[in-house]
PDB file of C-alpha atoms and ligand atoms in Angstrom:
ATOM      1  CA  MET A1036     -55.607  51.813 -20.491  1.00 94.00           C
ATOM      2  CA  LYS A1037     -52.252  50.040 -20.475  1.00 97.00           C
ATOM      3  CA  HIS A1038     -51.052  48.184 -23.554  1.00 98.00           C
ATOM      4  CA  THR A1039     -50.871  44.408 -23.291  1.00 98.00           C
ATOM      5  CA  VAL A1040     -49.776  41.592 -25.583  1.00 98.00           C
ATOM      6  CA  LYS A1041     -53.371  41.568 -26.873  1.00 98.00           C
ATOM      7  CA  THR A1042     -53.567  45.274 -27.796  1.00 98.00           C
ATOM      8  CA  ILE A1043     -50.131  45.122 -29.455  1.00 98.00           C
ATOM      9  CA  GLN A1044     -51.205  42.084 -31.521  1.00 98.00           C
ATOM     10  CA  LYS A1045     -54.451  43.907 -32.431  1.00 98.00           C
ATOM     11  CA  MET A1046     -52.387  46.825 -33.764  1.00 98.00           C
ATOM     12  CA  LYS A1047     -50.495  44.477 -36.077  1.00 98.00           C
ATOM     13  CA  ASP A1048     -53.722  42.755 -37.186  1.00 98.00           C
ATOM     14  CA  GLU A1049     -55.318  46.137 -37.957  1.00 98.00           C
ATOM     15  CA  LYS A1050     -52.139  47.365 -39.716  1.00 97.00           C
ATOM     16  CA  GLN A1051     -51.735  50.211 -37.216  1.00 98.00           C
ATOM     17  CA  PRO A1052     -48.005  51.027 -36.825  1.00 98.00           C
ATOM     18  CA  ILE A1053     -46.612  50.296 -33.341  1.00 98.00           C
ATOM     19  CA  THR A1054     -44.318  52.944 -31.804  1.00 98.00           C
ATOM     20  CA  MET A1055     -41.536  52.065 -29.391  1.00 99.00           C
ATOM     21  CA  LEU A1056     -38.687  54.072 -27.820  1.00 99.00           C
ATOM     22  CA  THR A1057     -36.059  53.269 -25.250  1.00 98.00           C
ATOM     23  CA  ALA A1058     -36.061  54.940 -21.813  1.00 99.00           C
ATOM     24  CA  TYR A1059     -33.914  54.453 -18.732  1.00 98.00           C
ATOM     25  CA  ASP A1060     -35.260  56.906 -16.136  1.00 98.00           C
ATOM     26  CA  PHE A1061     -38.534  58.159 -14.634  1.00 98.00           C
ATOM     27  CA  PRO A1062     -38.793  61.670 -16.182  1.00 98.00           C
ATOM     28  CA  THR A1063     -38.013  60.506 -19.732  1.00 98.00           C
ATOM     29  CA  ALA A1064     -40.327  57.508 -19.448  1.00 98.00           C
ATOM     30  CA  LYS A1065     -43.132  59.793 -18.216  1.00 98.00           C
ATOM     31  CA  LYS A1066     -42.813  61.956 -21.342  1.00 98.00           C
ATOM     32  CA  VAL A1067     -42.693  58.871 -23.602  1.00 98.00           C
ATOM     33  CA  ASN A1068     -45.814  57.528 -21.855  1.00 98.00           C
ATOM     34  CA  ASP A1069     -47.627  60.888 -22.045  1.00 98.00           C
ATOM     35  CA  ALA A1070     -46.747  61.243 -25.745  1.00 98.00           C
ATOM     36  CA  GLY A1071     -48.760  58.069 -26.403  1.00 98.00           C
ATOM     37  CA  ILE A1072     -45.828  55.849 -27.450  1.00 98.00           C
ATOM     38  CA  ASP A1073     -47.061  52.236 -27.305  1.00 98.00           C
ATOM     39  CA  MET A1074     -44.010  50.449 -25.895  1.00 99.00           C
ATOM     40  CA  ILE A1075     -40.776  51.277 -24.042  1.00 99.00           C
ATOM     41  CA  LEU A1076     -37.659  49.144 -24.143  1.00 99.00           C
ATOM     42  CA  VAL A1077     -35.375  49.652 -21.156  1.00 99.00           C
ATOM     43  CA  GLY A1078     -32.473  48.580 -23.329  1.00 98.00           C
ATOM     44  CA  ASP A1079     -29.068  47.409 -22.202  1.00 98.00           C
ATOM     45  CA  SER A1080     -27.955  50.280 -24.474  1.00 98.00           C
ATOM     46  CA  CYS A1081     -28.247  51.988 -21.067  1.00 98.00           C
ATOM     47  CA  ALA A1082     -24.653  50.845 -20.443  1.00 98.00           C
ATOM     48  CA  MET A1083     -23.566  53.035 -23.365  1.00 97.00           C
ATOM     49  CA  VAL A1084     -25.949  56.001 -23.475  1.00 98.00           C
ATOM     50  CA  VAL A1085     -26.390  56.481 -19.702  1.00 98.00           C
ATOM     51  CA  HIS A1086     -23.260  54.950 -18.162  1.00 98.00           C
ATOM     52  CA  GLY A1087     -20.758  55.836 -20.902  1.00 97.00           C
ATOM     53  CA  HIS A1088     -19.387  52.343 -21.606  1.00 97.00           C
ATOM     54  CA  PRO A1089     -18.183  51.554 -25.166  1.00 95.00           C
ATOM     55  CA  ASN A1090     -20.694  48.689 -25.655  1.00 96.00           C
ATOM     56  CA  THR A1091     -23.645  46.975 -23.956  1.00 97.00           C
ATOM     57  CA  LEU A1092     -21.664  44.111 -22.398  1.00 98.00           C
ATOM     58  CA  THR A1093     -21.174  45.865 -19.062  1.00 98.00           C
ATOM     59  CA  ALA A1094     -24.896  46.127 -18.260  1.00 98.00           C
ATOM     60  CA  THR A1095     -25.692  43.993 -15.194  1.00 98.00           C
ATOM     61  CA  MET A1096     -28.922  42.623 -13.756  1.00 98.00           C
ATOM     62  CA  ASP A1097     -28.766  45.040 -10.796  1.00 98.00           C
ATOM     63  CA  MET A1098     -28.195  48.025 -13.105  1.00 98.00           C
ATOM     64  CA  MET A1099     -31.065  46.995 -15.379  1.00 98.00           C
ATOM     65  CA  VAL A1100     -33.515  46.241 -12.541  1.00 98.00           C
ATOM     66  CA  LEU A1101     -32.859  49.707 -11.062  1.00 98.00           C
ATOM     67  CA  HIS A1102     -33.481  51.497 -14.382  1.00 98.00           C
ATOM     68  CA  CYS A1103     -36.510  49.304 -15.193  1.00 99.00           C
ATOM     69  CA  GLY A1104     -38.162  50.140 -11.856  1.00 98.00           C
ATOM     70  CA  SER A1105     -37.827  53.905 -12.524  1.00 98.00           C
ATOM     71  CA  VAL A1106     -39.326  53.523 -15.995  1.00 99.00           C
ATOM     72  CA  ALA A1107     -42.156  51.219 -14.917  1.00 98.00           C
ATOM     73  CA  ARG A1108     -43.265  53.674 -12.194  1.00 98.00           C
ATOM     74  CA  ALA A1109     -43.741  56.348 -14.885  1.00 98.00           C
ATOM     75  CA  CYS A1110     -45.948  54.347 -17.238  1.00 98.00           C
ATOM     76  CA  ASP A1111     -49.698  53.971 -16.879  1.00 98.00           C
ATOM     77  CA  ARG A1112     -50.269  53.439 -20.598  1.00 98.00           C
ATOM     78  CA  THR A1113     -47.041  52.411 -22.294  1.00 98.00           C
ATOM     79  CA  MET A1114     -46.021  48.744 -22.099  1.00 98.00           C
ATOM     80  CA  VAL A1115     -42.550  48.457 -20.486  1.00 99.00           C
ATOM     81  CA  ILE A1116     -40.122  45.776 -21.662  1.00 99.00           C
ATOM     82  CA  ALA A1117     -36.897  44.971 -19.785  1.00 99.00           C
ATOM     83  CA  ASP A1118     -33.814  44.015 -21.769  1.00 98.00           C
ATOM     84  CA  MET A1119     -32.026  41.008 -20.251  1.00 98.00           C
ATOM     85  CA  PRO A1120     -28.313  41.892 -20.134  1.00 98.00           C
ATOM     86  CA  PHE A1121     -25.322  39.829 -21.255  1.00 98.00           C
ATOM     87  CA  GLY A1122     -24.804  36.890 -18.899  1.00 98.00           C
ATOM     88  CA  SER A1123     -28.399  36.864 -17.613  1.00 98.00           C
ATOM     89  CA  PHE A1124     -29.733  34.241 -20.056  1.00 98.00           C
ATOM     90  CA  GLN A1125     -26.648  32.537 -21.520  1.00 95.00           C
ATOM     91  CA  TYR A1126     -26.037  29.889 -18.829  1.00 96.00           C
ATOM     92  CA  GLY A1127     -29.043  27.769 -17.985  1.00 96.00           C
ATOM     93  CA  VAL A1128     -32.810  27.629 -18.193  1.00 98.00           C
ATOM     94  CA  GLU A1129     -33.309  28.058 -14.450  1.00 98.00           C
ATOM     95  CA  GLU A1130     -31.009  31.080 -14.175  1.00 98.00           C
ATOM     96  CA  THR A1131     -32.745  32.678 -17.163  1.00 98.00           C
ATOM     97  CA  MET A1132     -36.136  32.112 -15.520  1.00 98.00           C
ATOM     98  CA  ARG A1133     -34.946  33.600 -12.199  1.00 98.00           C
ATOM     99  CA  ASN A1134     -33.525  36.688 -13.921  1.00 98.00           C
ATOM    100  CA  ALA A1135     -36.699  37.211 -15.986  1.00 98.00           C
ATOM    101  CA  ALA A1136     -38.748  36.881 -12.789  1.00 98.00           C
ATOM    102  CA  ARG A1137     -36.624  39.553 -11.035  1.00 98.00           C
ATOM    103  CA  PHE A1138     -37.666  42.088 -13.684  1.00 98.00           C
ATOM    104  CA  VAL A1139     -41.329  41.342 -13.092  1.00 98.00           C
ATOM    105  CA  THR A1140     -41.295  41.119  -9.283  1.00 98.00           C
ATOM    106  CA  GLU A1141     -38.691  43.805  -8.415  1.00 98.00           C
ATOM    107  CA  ALA A1142     -39.028  46.291 -11.284  1.00 98.00           C
ATOM    108  CA  LYS A1143     -42.673  45.549 -12.149  1.00 98.00           C
ATOM    109  CA  VAL A1144     -42.163  45.636 -15.909  1.00 98.00           C
ATOM    110  CA  ASP A1145     -44.691  44.190 -18.345  1.00 98.00           C
ATOM    111  CA  GLY A1146     -42.327  41.870 -20.202  1.00 98.00           C
ATOM    112  CA  VAL A1147     -38.733  41.003 -21.034  1.00 98.00           C
ATOM    113  CA  LYS A1148     -36.614  40.856 -24.192  1.00 98.00           C
ATOM    114  CA  PHE A1149     -33.431  38.980 -24.838  1.00 97.00           C
ATOM    115  CA  GLU A1150     -31.059  38.488 -27.745  1.00 97.00           C
ATOM    116  CA  ALA A1151     -32.050  34.846 -28.168  1.00 93.00           C
ATOM    117  CA  THR A1152     -30.473  32.779 -30.932  1.00 94.00           C
ATOM    118  CA  HIS A1153     -31.328  29.142 -31.781  1.00 95.00           C
ATOM    119  CA  ASN A1154     -29.357  28.199 -28.626  1.00 94.00           C
ATOM    120  CA  HIS A1155     -31.861  30.026 -26.428  1.00 96.00           C
ATOM    121  CA  ILE A1156     -35.177  28.763 -27.764  1.00 97.00           C
ATOM    122  CA  ALA A1157     -35.747  26.379 -24.816  1.00 97.00           C
ATOM    123  CA  LYS A1158     -35.045  29.256 -22.398  1.00 98.00           C
ATOM    124  CA  THR A1159     -37.404  31.564 -24.305  1.00 98.00           C
ATOM    125  CA  LYS A1160     -40.125  28.924 -24.084  1.00 98.00           C
ATOM    126  CA  ALA A1161     -39.494  28.401 -20.360  1.00 98.00           C
ATOM    127  CA  VAL A1162     -39.879  32.141 -19.638  1.00 98.00           C
ATOM    128  CA  VAL A1163     -43.069  32.317 -21.748  1.00 98.00           C
ATOM    129  CA  GLU A1164     -44.413  29.298 -19.852  1.00 98.00           C
ATOM    130  CA  MET A1165     -43.817  31.129 -16.552  1.00 98.00           C
ATOM    131  CA  GLY A1166     -46.444  33.567 -17.823  1.00 98.00           C
ATOM    132  CA  ILE A1167     -44.041  36.381 -18.715  1.00 98.00           C
ATOM    133  CA  ALA A1168     -44.551  38.323 -21.966  1.00 98.00           C
ATOM    134  CA  VAL A1169     -41.392  37.899 -24.065  1.00 98.00           C
ATOM    135  CA  VAL A1170     -40.071  39.939 -27.006  1.00 98.00           C
ATOM    136  CA  GLY A1171     -37.539  38.283 -29.339  1.00 98.00           C
ATOM    137  CA  HIS A1172     -34.644  40.078 -31.052  1.00 98.00           C
ATOM    138  CA  VAL A1173     -33.096  39.012 -34.381  1.00 98.00           C
ATOM    139  CA  GLY A1174     -30.550  40.468 -36.796  1.00 98.00           C
ATOM    140  CA  LEU A1175     -27.768  42.417 -35.130  1.00 98.00           C
ATOM    141  CA  HIS A1176     -27.198  41.286 -31.555  1.00 98.00           C
ATOM    142  CA  PRO A1177     -25.053  44.012 -29.963  1.00 97.00           C
ATOM    143  CA  GLN A1178     -24.125  41.586 -27.145  1.00 97.00           C
ATOM    144  CA  ALA A1179     -22.283  39.531 -29.819  1.00 97.00           C
ATOM    145  CA  VAL A1180     -20.154  42.531 -30.854  1.00 96.00           C
ATOM    146  CA  GLY A1181     -16.953  40.599 -30.106  1.00 95.00           C
ATOM    147  CA  ALA A1182     -17.824  37.568 -32.236  1.00 94.00           C
ATOM    148  CA  LEU A1183     -19.279  39.722 -35.028  1.00 95.00           C
ATOM    149  CA  GLY A1184     -16.248  42.014 -35.124  1.00 94.00           C
ATOM    150  CA  GLY A1185     -18.392  45.156 -34.778  1.00 93.00           C
ATOM    151  CA  LEU A1186     -21.969  46.390 -34.917  1.00 94.00           C
ATOM    152  CA  LYS A1187     -22.752  45.346 -38.493  1.00 93.00           C
ATOM    153  CA  VAL A1188     -25.875  44.843 -40.614  1.00 96.00           C
ATOM    154  CA  GLN A1189     -27.080  41.195 -40.598  1.00 97.00           C
ATOM    155  CA  GLY A1190     -28.960  39.303 -43.344  1.00 97.00           C
ATOM    156  CA  LYS A1191     -27.380  40.690 -46.505  1.00 97.00           C
ATOM    157  CA  ASP A1192     -25.975  37.300 -47.551  1.00 97.00           C
ATOM    158  CA  ILE A1193     -27.796  33.980 -47.735  1.00 98.00           C
ATOM    159  CA  ASP A1194     -26.326  32.520 -44.518  1.00 97.00           C
ATOM    160  CA  THR A1195     -27.132  35.454 -42.254  1.00 97.00           C
ATOM    161  CA  ALA A1196     -30.512  35.989 -44.026  1.00 98.00           C
ATOM    162  CA  ARG A1197     -31.389  32.333 -43.320  1.00 98.00           C
ATOM    163  CA  LYS A1198     -30.380  32.825 -39.672  1.00 97.00           C
ATOM    164  CA  VAL A1199     -32.674  35.878 -39.344  1.00 98.00           C
ATOM    165  CA  VAL A1200     -35.664  34.051 -40.897  1.00 98.00           C
ATOM    166  CA  SER A1201     -35.200  30.764 -39.041  1.00 98.00           C
ATOM    167  CA  GLU A1202     -34.621  32.461 -35.663  1.00 98.00           C
ATOM    168  CA  ALA A1203     -37.730  34.614 -36.108  1.00 98.00           C
ATOM    169  CA  LEU A1204     -39.844  31.548 -36.946  1.00 98.00           C
ATOM    170  CA  ALA A1205     -38.414  29.604 -33.988  1.00 98.00           C
ATOM    171  CA  LEU A1206     -39.021  32.509 -31.605  1.00 98.00           C
ATOM    172  CA  GLN A1207     -42.634  32.806 -32.725  1.00 98.00           C
ATOM    173  CA  GLU A1208     -43.025  29.056 -32.195  1.00 98.00           C
ATOM    174  CA  ALA A1209     -41.492  29.445 -28.694  1.00 98.00           C
ATOM    175  CA  GLY A1210     -44.258  31.917 -27.829  1.00 98.00           C
ATOM    176  CA  VAL A1211     -42.789  35.433 -28.063  1.00 98.00           C
ATOM    177  CA  PHE A1212     -45.441  38.112 -28.626  1.00 98.00           C
ATOM    178  CA  ALA A1213     -43.260  40.419 -30.786  1.00 98.00           C
ATOM    179  CA  ILE A1214     -39.830  40.379 -32.411  1.00 98.00           C
ATOM    180  CA  ILE A1215     -37.342  43.241 -32.780  1.00 98.00           C
ATOM    181  CA  PHE A1216     -35.436  43.338 -36.088  1.00 98.00           C
ATOM    182  CA  GLU A1217     -32.162  45.214 -35.656  1.00 98.00           C
ATOM    183  CA  ALA A1218     -29.961  46.294 -38.612  1.00 98.00           C
ATOM    184  CA  VAL A1219     -31.560  43.966 -41.170  1.00 98.00           C
ATOM    185  CA  PRO A1220     -32.157  44.815 -44.862  1.00 98.00           C
ATOM    186  CA  ALA A1221     -35.647  46.295 -45.287  1.00 98.00           C
ATOM    187  CA  LYS A1222     -36.699  43.705 -47.899  1.00 98.00           C
ATOM    188  CA  LEU A1223     -35.811  40.817 -45.581  1.00 98.00           C
ATOM    189  CA  ALA A1224     -37.600  42.342 -42.551  1.00 98.00           C
ATOM    190  CA  ALA A1225     -40.699  42.986 -44.702  1.00 98.00           C
ATOM    191  CA  TYR A1226     -40.626  39.389 -45.967  1.00 98.00           C
ATOM    192  CA  VAL A1227     -40.460  37.958 -42.423  1.00 98.00           C
ATOM    193  CA  THR A1228     -43.174  40.365 -41.259  1.00 98.00           C
ATOM    194  CA  ARG A1229     -45.506  38.945 -43.941  1.00 98.00           C
ATOM    195  CA  LYS A1230     -44.657  35.399 -42.863  1.00 98.00           C
ATOM    196  CA  LEU A1231     -45.121  35.926 -39.113  1.00 98.00           C
ATOM    197  CA  ARG A1232     -48.334  36.132 -37.092  1.00 98.00           C
ATOM    198  CA  VAL A1233     -46.696  38.233 -34.307  1.00 98.00           C
ATOM    199  CA  PRO A1234     -45.727  41.902 -34.771  1.00 98.00           C
ATOM    200  CA  THR A1235     -42.213  42.848 -35.867  1.00 98.00           C
ATOM    201  CA  ILE A1236     -40.542  46.018 -34.568  1.00 98.00           C
ATOM    202  CA  SER A1237     -37.809  47.617 -36.644  1.00 98.00           C
ATOM    203  CA  ILE A1238     -34.685  49.341 -35.408  1.00 98.00           C
ATOM    204  CA  GLY A1239     -32.903  49.608 -38.732  1.00 98.00           C
ATOM    205  CA  GLY A1240     -35.262  47.058 -40.328  1.00 98.00           C
ATOM    206  CA  GLY A1241     -37.176  49.466 -42.569  1.00 98.00           C
ATOM    207  CA  PRO A1242     -40.821  50.429 -43.025  1.00 98.00           C
ATOM    208  CA  GLY A1243     -42.148  46.940 -43.788  1.00 98.00           C
ATOM    209  CA  CYS A1244     -42.169  45.980 -40.085  1.00 98.00           C
ATOM    210  CA  SER A1245     -45.254  46.292 -37.869  1.00 98.00           C
ATOM    211  CA  GLY A1246     -43.620  49.023 -35.784  1.00 98.00           C
ATOM    212  CA  GLN A1247     -40.564  51.213 -35.254  1.00 98.00           C
ATOM    213  CA  LEU A1248     -38.078  51.546 -32.377  1.00 98.00           C
ATOM    214  CA  LEU A1249     -35.356  54.129 -31.801  1.00 98.00           C
ATOM    215  CA  VAL A1250     -32.908  54.763 -28.979  1.00 98.00           C
ATOM    216  CA  THR A1251     -34.235  57.910 -27.271  1.00 98.00           C
ATOM    217  CA  PRO A1252     -30.882  59.682 -26.715  1.00 98.00           C
ATOM    218  CA  ASP A1253     -30.333  59.366 -30.525  1.00 97.00           C
ATOM    219  CA  VAL A1254     -33.789  60.896 -31.145  1.00 98.00           C
ATOM    220  CA  LEU A1255     -33.081  63.748 -28.733  1.00 98.00           C
ATOM    221  CA  GLY A1256     -29.519  64.417 -29.912  1.00 97.00           C
ATOM    222  CA  MET A1257     -28.077  63.615 -26.500  1.00 96.00           C
ATOM    223  CA  TYR A1258     -25.509  60.950 -27.361  1.00 95.00           C
ATOM    224  CA  ASP A1259     -22.813  61.365 -30.017  1.00 90.00           C
ATOM    225  CA  ASN A1260     -20.285  58.631 -29.135  1.00 90.00           C
ATOM    226  CA  PHE A1261     -21.854  56.227 -31.628  1.00 88.00           C
ATOM    227  CA  THR A1262     -24.792  56.911 -33.962  1.00 90.00           C
ATOM    228  CA  PRO A1263     -25.951  54.080 -36.253  1.00 93.00           C
ATOM    229  CA  SER A1264     -26.989  55.072 -39.790  1.00 94.00           C
ATOM    230  CA  PHE A1265     -30.612  54.020 -39.127  1.00 96.00           C
ATOM    231  CA  ALA A1266     -30.997  56.483 -36.224  1.00 97.00           C
ATOM    232  CA  LYS A1267     -32.811  59.789 -36.713  1.00 97.00           C
ATOM    233  CA  LYS A1268     -32.024  62.863 -34.632  1.00 97.00           C
ATOM    234  CA  TYR A1269     -35.303  64.787 -34.262  1.00 98.00           C
ATOM    235  CA  THR A1270     -34.013  67.567 -32.059  1.00 98.00           C
ATOM    236  CA  ASP A1271     -30.873  68.870 -30.359  1.00 97.00           C
ATOM    237  CA  VAL A1272     -31.497  68.514 -26.627  1.00 98.00           C
ATOM    238  CA  GLY A1273     -27.745  68.015 -26.162  1.00 98.00           C
ATOM    239  CA  GLY A1274     -27.103  71.442 -27.723  1.00 98.00           C
ATOM    240  CA  LEU A1275     -29.854  72.993 -25.627  1.00 98.00           C
ATOM    241  CA  MET A1276     -28.349  71.499 -22.439  1.00 98.00           C
ATOM    242  CA  LEU A1277     -24.913  72.824 -23.335  1.00 98.00           C
ATOM    243  CA  SER A1278     -26.133  76.374 -23.957  1.00 98.00           C
ATOM    244  CA  THR A1279     -28.312  76.274 -20.812  1.00 98.00           C
ATOM    245  CA  PHE A1280     -25.422  75.149 -18.586  1.00 98.00           C
ATOM    246  CA  LYS A1281     -23.204  77.888 -20.093  1.00 98.00           C
ATOM    247  CA  GLN A1282     -25.892  80.509 -19.434  1.00 98.00           C
ATOM    248  CA  TYR A1283     -26.268  79.288 -15.827  1.00 98.00           C
ATOM    249  CA  LYS A1284     -22.505  79.584 -15.274  1.00 98.00           C
ATOM    250  CA  GLU A1285     -22.487  83.085 -16.777  1.00 98.00           C
ATOM    251  CA  GLU A1286     -25.391  84.172 -14.536  1.00 98.00           C
ATOM    252  CA  VAL A1287     -23.682  82.863 -11.388  1.00 98.00           C
ATOM    253  CA  LEU A1288     -20.423  84.611 -12.346  1.00 98.00           C
ATOM    254  CA  THR A1289     -22.193  87.915 -13.072  1.00 98.00           C
ATOM    255  CA  GLY A1290     -24.560  87.781 -10.067  1.00 98.00           C
ATOM    256  CA  VAL A1291     -27.730  87.559 -12.176  1.00 98.00           C
ATOM    257  CA  PHE A1292     -28.593  84.302 -10.413  1.00 98.00           C
ATOM    258  CA  PRO A1293     -29.908  83.909  -7.767  1.00 98.00           C
ATOM    259  CA  ALA A1294     -32.328  86.868  -7.991  1.00 98.00           C
ATOM    260  CA  GLU A1295     -34.735  87.975  -5.236  1.00 97.00           C
ATOM    261  CA  GLN A1296     -37.429  85.511  -6.278  1.00 98.00           C
ATOM    262  CA  HIS A1297     -35.008  82.588  -5.775  1.00 98.00           C
ATOM    263  CA  CYS A1298     -34.294  83.549  -2.113  1.00 98.00           C
ATOM    264  CA  TYR A1299     -36.138  82.694   1.134  1.00 98.00           C
ATOM    265  CA  LYS A1300     -37.070  85.750   3.284  1.00 97.00           C
ATOM    266  CA  MET A1301     -36.730  86.228   7.061  1.00 97.00           C
ATOM    267  CA  SER A1302     -37.562  89.118   9.361  1.00 97.00           C
ATOM    268  CA  ASP A1303     -34.804  91.593  10.314  1.00 97.00           C
ATOM    269  CA  ASP A1304     -35.645  90.931  13.970  1.00 98.00           C
ATOM    270  CA  VAL A1305     -34.423  87.344  13.699  1.00 98.00           C
ATOM    271  CA  LEU A1306     -31.160  88.460  12.068  1.00 97.00           C
ATOM    272  CA  LEU A1307     -30.667  91.138  14.760  1.00 98.00           C
ATOM    273  CA  ALA A1308     -31.204  88.498  17.464  1.00 98.00           C
ATOM    274  CA  ILE A1309     -28.683  86.194  15.747  1.00 98.00           C
ATOM    275  CA  GLU A1310     -26.128  89.006  15.527  1.00 98.00           C
ATOM    276  CA  LYS A1311     -26.663  89.787  19.217  1.00 98.00           C
ATOM    277  CA  GLU A1312     -26.072  86.157  20.175  1.00 98.00           C
ATOM    278  CA  PHE A1313     -23.163  85.294  17.800  1.00 98.00           C
ATOM    279  CA  GLY A1314     -21.732  88.726  17.037  1.00 98.00           C
ATOM    280  CA  LYS A1315     -21.705  90.667  13.755  1.00 97.00           C
ATOM    281  CA  ALA A1316     -20.288  88.974  10.645  1.00 96.00           C
TER     282      ALA A1316
HETATM  283  O1  KIV B1925     -30.505  47.928 -25.826  1.00 51.77           O
HETATM  284  C1  KIV B1925     -31.201  48.367 -26.741  1.00 51.77           C
HETATM  285  O2  KIV B1925     -31.525  49.553 -26.819  1.00 51.77           O
HETATM  286  C2  KIV B1925     -31.634  47.394 -27.745  1.00 51.77           C
HETATM  287  C3  KIV B1925     -32.201  47.924 -29.018  1.00 51.77           C
HETATM  288  C4  KIV B1925     -31.125  48.533 -29.834  1.00 51.77           C
HETATM  289  C5  KIV B1925     -32.953  46.878 -29.733  1.00 51.77           C
HETATM  290  O3  KIV B1925     -31.495  46.231 -27.530  1.00 51.77           O
END
């Protein structure tokens, strides 16, 4: 059965940790779904880890809708959340609503997430009131990399800690069903988790949150351009790919591949007839 806002809330209420990973394509999402991960975020990190850009600012609605559709088609159990890219929710309430609706109607995702600050509470509420499940996101907002001067931990001092707490409370009030805490001190994320009714999902927010999120290419060891200190590399798929591609090249160069079992057969009679018609080669 597919996860919904209700089953995710039940997990928090029953103190069962929620698992979430990012995915951007059908085959990866299928494995995440089959592994029993509760939620997928089709993050705008896609711009970096799939498209090779230096930050997330270049993700567009069209790019995100395409990736979200591939992921959603792979998931019969995992709840799929679309990340609204930079420029898709910053202008007006109506444009935000239209962009959120595109994810649901075109990509068929189960909900949307955006990096809403206090300035976006009315928009968050409007999307929730359309009937769309919304995830909030506090702490580090990678889309604000320019204003922040880098991807830095948020909430270590009183001003940024107050911003994290007050935004989380306002987002809950606006109707989000979960909130992602990115790069926030563990004590602060645990404090807000105790205060909130809705689940909190940590990506660099420590173990006191209701669940954990990681960027899948970090988990698989497939992206080394930028690795935040909170990421954990569980395996070296990147290394495996490299050695596999080298072996393939070697086998082509030495004639090991393709072998007989990789070739289609035909009768000699057909080849003889071809030679008769076109001449010998
Ligand atoms: O785009 C993304 O992957 C994200 C997470 C880092 C929260 O927004």
